[in-house]
PDB file of C-alpha atoms in Angstrom:
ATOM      1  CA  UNK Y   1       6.231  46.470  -9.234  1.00 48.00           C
ATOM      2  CA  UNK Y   2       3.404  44.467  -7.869  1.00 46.00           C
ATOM      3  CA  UNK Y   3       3.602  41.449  -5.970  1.00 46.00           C
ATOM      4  CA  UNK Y   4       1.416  38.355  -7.260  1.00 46.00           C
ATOM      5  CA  UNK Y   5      -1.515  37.253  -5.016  1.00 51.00           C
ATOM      6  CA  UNK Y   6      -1.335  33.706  -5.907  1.00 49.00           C
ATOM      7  CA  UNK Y   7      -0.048  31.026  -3.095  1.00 52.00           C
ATOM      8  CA  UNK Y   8       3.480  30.428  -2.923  1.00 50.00           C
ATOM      9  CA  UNK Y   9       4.839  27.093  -4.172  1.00 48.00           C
ATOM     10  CA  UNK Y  10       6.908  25.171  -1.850  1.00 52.00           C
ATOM     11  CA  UNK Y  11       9.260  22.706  -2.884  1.00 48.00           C
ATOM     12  CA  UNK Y  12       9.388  20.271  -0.817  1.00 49.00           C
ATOM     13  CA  UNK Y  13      13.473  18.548  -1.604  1.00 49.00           C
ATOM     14  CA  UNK Y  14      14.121  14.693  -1.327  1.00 50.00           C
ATOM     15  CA  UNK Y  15      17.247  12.853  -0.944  1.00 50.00           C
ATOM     16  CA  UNK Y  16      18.067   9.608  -1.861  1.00 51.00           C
ATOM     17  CA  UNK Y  17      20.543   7.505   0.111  1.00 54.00           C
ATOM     18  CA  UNK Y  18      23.331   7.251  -2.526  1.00 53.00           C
ATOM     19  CA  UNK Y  19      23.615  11.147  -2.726  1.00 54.00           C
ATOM     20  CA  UNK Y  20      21.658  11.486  -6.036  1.00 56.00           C
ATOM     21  CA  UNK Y  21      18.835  14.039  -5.900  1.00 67.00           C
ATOM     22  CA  UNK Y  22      15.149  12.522  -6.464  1.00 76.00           C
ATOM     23  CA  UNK Y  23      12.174  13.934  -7.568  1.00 84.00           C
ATOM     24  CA  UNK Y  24      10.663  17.239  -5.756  1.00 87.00           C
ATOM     25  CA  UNK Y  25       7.144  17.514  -4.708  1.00 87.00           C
ATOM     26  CA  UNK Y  26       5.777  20.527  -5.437  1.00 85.00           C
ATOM     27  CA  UNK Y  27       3.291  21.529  -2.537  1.00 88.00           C
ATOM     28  CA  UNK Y  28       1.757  25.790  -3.259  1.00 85.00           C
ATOM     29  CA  UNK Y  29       2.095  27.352   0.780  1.00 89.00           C
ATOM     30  CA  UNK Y  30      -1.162  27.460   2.249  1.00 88.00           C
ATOM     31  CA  UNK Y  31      -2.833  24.169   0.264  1.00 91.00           C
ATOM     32  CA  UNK Y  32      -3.789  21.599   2.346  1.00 88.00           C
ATOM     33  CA  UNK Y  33      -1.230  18.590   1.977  1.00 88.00           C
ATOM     34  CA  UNK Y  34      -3.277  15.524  -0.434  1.00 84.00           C
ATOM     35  CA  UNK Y  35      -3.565  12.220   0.797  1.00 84.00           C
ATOM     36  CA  UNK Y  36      -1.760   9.595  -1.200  1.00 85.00           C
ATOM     37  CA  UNK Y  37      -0.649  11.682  -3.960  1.00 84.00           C
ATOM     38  CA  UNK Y  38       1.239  14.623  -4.696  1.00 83.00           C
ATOM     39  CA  UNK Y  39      -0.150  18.194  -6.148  1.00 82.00           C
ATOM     40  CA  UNK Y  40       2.809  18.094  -8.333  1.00 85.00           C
ATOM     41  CA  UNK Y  41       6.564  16.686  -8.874  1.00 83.00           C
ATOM     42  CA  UNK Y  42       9.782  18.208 -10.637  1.00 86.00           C
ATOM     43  CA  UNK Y  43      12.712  15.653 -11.580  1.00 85.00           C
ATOM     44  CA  UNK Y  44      15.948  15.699 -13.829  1.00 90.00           C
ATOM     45  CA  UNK Y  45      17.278  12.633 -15.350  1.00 93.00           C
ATOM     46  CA  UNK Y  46      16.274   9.876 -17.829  1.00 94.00           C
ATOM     47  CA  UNK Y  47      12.395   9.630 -18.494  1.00 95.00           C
ATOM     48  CA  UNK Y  48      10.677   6.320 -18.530  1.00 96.00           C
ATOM     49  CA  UNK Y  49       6.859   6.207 -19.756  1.00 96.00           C
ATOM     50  CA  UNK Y  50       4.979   3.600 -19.846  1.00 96.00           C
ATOM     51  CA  UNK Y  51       1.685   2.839 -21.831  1.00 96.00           C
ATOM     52  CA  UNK Y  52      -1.277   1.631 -20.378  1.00 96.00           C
ATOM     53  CA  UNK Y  53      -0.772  -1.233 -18.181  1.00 97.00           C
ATOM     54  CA  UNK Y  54      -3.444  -2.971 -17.213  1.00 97.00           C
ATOM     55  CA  UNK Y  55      -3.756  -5.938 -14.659  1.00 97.00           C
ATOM     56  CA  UNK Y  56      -3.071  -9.231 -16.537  1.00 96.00           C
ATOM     57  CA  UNK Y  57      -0.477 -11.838 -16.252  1.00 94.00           C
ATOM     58  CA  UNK Y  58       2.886 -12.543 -18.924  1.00 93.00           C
ATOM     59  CA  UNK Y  59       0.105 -14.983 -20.421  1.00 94.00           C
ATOM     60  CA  UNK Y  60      -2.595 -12.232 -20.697  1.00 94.00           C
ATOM     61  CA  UNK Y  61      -4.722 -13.636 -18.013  1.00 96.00           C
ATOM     62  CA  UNK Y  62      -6.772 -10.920 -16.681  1.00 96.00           C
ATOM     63  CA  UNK Y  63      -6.850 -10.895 -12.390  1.00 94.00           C
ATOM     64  CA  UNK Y  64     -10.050 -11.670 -11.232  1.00 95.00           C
ATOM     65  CA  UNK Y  65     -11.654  -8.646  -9.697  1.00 96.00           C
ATOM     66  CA  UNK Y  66     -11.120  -4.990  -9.274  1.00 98.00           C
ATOM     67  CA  UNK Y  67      -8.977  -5.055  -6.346  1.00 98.00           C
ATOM     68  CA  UNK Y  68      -6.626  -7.848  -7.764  1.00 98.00           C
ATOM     69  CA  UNK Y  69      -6.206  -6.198 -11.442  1.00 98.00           C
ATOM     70  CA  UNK Y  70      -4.986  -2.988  -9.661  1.00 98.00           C
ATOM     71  CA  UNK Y  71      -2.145  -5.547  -7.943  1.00 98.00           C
ATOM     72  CA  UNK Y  72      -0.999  -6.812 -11.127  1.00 98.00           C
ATOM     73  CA  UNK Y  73      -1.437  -3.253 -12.528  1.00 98.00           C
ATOM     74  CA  UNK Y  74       1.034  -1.580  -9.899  1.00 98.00           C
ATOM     75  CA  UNK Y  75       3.594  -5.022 -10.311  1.00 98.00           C
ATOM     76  CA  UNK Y  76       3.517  -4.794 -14.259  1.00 98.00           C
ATOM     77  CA  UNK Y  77       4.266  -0.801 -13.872  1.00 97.00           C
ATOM     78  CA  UNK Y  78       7.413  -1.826 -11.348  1.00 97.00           C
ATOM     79  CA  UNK Y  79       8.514  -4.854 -13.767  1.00 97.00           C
ATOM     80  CA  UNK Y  80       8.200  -1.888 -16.797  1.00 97.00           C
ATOM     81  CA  UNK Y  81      10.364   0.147 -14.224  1.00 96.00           C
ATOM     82  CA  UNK Y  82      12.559  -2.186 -13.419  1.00 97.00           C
ATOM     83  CA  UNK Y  83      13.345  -2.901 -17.211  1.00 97.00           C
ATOM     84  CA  UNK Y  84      14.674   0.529 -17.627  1.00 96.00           C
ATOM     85  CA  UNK Y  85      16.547   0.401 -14.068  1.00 95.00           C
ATOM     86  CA  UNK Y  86      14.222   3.061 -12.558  1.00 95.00           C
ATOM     87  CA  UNK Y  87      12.388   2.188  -9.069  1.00 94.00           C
ATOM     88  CA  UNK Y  88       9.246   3.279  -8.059  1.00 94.00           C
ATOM     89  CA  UNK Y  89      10.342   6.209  -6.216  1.00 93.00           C
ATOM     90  CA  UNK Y  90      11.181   7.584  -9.549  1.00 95.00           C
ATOM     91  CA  UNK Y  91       8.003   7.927 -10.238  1.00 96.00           C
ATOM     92  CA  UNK Y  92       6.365  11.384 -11.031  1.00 96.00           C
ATOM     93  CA  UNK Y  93       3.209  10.703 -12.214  1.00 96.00           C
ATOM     94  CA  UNK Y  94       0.595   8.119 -12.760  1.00 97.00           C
ATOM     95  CA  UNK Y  95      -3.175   8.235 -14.760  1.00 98.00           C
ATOM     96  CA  UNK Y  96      -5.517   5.939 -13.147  1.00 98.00           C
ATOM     97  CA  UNK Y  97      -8.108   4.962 -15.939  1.00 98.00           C
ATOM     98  CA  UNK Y  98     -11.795   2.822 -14.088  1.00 98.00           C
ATOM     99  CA  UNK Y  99     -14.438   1.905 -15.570  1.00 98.00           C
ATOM    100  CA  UNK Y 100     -15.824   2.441 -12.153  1.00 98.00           C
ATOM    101  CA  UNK Y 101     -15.516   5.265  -9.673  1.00 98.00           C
ATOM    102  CA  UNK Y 102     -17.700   4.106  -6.771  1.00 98.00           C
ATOM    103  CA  UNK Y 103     -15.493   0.169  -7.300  1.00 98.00           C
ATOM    104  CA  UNK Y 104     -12.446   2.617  -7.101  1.00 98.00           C
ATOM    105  CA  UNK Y 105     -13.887   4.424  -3.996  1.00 97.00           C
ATOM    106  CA  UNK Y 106     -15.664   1.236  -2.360  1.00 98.00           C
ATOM    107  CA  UNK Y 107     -11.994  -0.067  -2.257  1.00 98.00           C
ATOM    108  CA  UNK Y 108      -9.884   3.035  -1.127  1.00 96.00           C
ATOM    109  CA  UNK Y 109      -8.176   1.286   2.085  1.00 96.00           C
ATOM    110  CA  UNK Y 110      -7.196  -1.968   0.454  1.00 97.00           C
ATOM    111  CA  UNK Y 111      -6.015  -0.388  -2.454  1.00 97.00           C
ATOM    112  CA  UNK Y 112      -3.903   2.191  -0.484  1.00 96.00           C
ATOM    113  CA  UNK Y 113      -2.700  -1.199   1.238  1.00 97.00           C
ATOM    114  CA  UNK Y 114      -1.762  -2.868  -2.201  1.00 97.00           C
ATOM    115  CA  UNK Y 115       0.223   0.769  -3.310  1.00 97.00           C
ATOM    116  CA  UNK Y 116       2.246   0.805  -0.294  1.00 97.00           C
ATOM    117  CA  UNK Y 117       3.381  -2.423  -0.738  1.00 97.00           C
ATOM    118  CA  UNK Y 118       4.220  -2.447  -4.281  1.00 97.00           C
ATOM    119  CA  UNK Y 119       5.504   1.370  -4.380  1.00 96.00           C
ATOM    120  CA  UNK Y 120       6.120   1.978  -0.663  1.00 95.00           C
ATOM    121  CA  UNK Y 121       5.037   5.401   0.850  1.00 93.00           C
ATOM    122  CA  UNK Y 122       6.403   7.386  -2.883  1.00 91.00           C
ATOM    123  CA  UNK Y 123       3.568   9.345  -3.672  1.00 93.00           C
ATOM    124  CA  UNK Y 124       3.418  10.967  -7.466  1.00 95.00           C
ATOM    125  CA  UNK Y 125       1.518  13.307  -8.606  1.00 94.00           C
ATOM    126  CA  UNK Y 126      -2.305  10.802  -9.684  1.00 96.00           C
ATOM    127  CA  UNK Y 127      -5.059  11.650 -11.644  1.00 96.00           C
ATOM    128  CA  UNK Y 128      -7.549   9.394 -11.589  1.00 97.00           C
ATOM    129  CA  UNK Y 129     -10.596   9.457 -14.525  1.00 98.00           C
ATOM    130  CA  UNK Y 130     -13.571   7.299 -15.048  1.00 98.00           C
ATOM    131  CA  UNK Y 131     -14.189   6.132 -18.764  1.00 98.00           C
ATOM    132  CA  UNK Y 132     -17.263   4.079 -20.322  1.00 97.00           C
ATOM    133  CA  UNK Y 133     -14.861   0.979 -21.754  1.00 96.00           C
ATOM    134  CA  UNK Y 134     -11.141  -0.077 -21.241  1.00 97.00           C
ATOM    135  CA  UNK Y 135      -9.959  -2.086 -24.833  1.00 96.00           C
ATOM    136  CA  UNK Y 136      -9.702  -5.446 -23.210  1.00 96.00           C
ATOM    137  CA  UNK Y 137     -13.134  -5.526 -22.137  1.00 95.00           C
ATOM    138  CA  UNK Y 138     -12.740  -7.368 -18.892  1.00 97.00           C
ATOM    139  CA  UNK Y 139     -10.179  -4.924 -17.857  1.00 98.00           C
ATOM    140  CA  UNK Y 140     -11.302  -3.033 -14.906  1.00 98.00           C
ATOM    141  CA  UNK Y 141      -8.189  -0.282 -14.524  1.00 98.00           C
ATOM    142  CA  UNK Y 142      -5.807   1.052 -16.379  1.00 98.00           C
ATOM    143  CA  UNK Y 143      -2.521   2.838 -15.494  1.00 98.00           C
ATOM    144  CA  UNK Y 144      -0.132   4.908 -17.408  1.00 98.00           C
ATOM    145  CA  UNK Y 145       3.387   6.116 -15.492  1.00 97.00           C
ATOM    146  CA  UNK Y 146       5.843   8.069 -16.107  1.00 96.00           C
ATOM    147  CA  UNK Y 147       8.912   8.419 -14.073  1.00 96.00           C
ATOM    148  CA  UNK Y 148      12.364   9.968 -13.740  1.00 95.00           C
ATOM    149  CA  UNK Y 149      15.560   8.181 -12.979  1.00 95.00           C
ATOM    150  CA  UNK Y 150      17.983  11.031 -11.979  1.00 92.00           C
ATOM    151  CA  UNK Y 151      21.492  11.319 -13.033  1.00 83.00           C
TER     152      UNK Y 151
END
């Protein structure tokens, strides 16, 4: 039998307070740990998707700037949440659609600043992609997110 020479994955376990067991990041031995994401996540439970959410208000007013349409973003995503009873430490993953990478990097620290406080230190697994157009053409992100509200 022979032994495979890939890394190991570690599972890293979380517990939530009321005894109920939350998503797992998944973290392969030996990879260095990411910043403000995770590699991977593994969850049971009820699945909550969203579709893309981008940052306007209940009256489809658009934020003004980059920086401010990722706030309303990240609260639309929790009010989504929040509709289905999940929190945003049920979240596994999230698809970060710019229309700008270098107004996505420019902005890194203030944005990590507006996550925290919307979503706390719960890190999902991200991907993050730049495309040419959003729909609404003022729209400067886009965010899809799926989470898992355990059982």
């Amino acid at each position: 039998m022979t032994t495979p020479k890939g890394p190991q994955l570690a599972v890293l376990p979380t517990a939530a307070e009321d005894g109920t067991r939350k998503a797992q990041i998944l973290q392969p031995s030996g990879w260095p740990m990411p910043k403000g994401y995770a590699n991977g996540m593994a969850a049971e439970g009820r699945i909550v998707v969203t579709g893309g959410v981008i940052g306007w208000d209940a009256q489809e007013h658009l934020a003004d700037g980059f920086v401010a349409q990722v706030r309303q973003t990240l609260d639309n995503i929790s009010a989504i949440l929040a509709e289905a009873g999940a929190r945003p430490e049920h979240l596994v993953r999230l698809t970060w659609y710019v229309v700008d990478m270098d107004e996505y990097l420019a902005n890194l620290k203030e944005l990590g600043r507006i996550y925290r406080d919307v979503f706390g230190a719960h890190y999902p697994a991200m991907a993050l992609v730049q495309v040419g157009r959003l729909v609404e053409r003022a729209a400067r992100v886009e965010i899809e997110a799926t989470a898992v509200i355990p059982r």
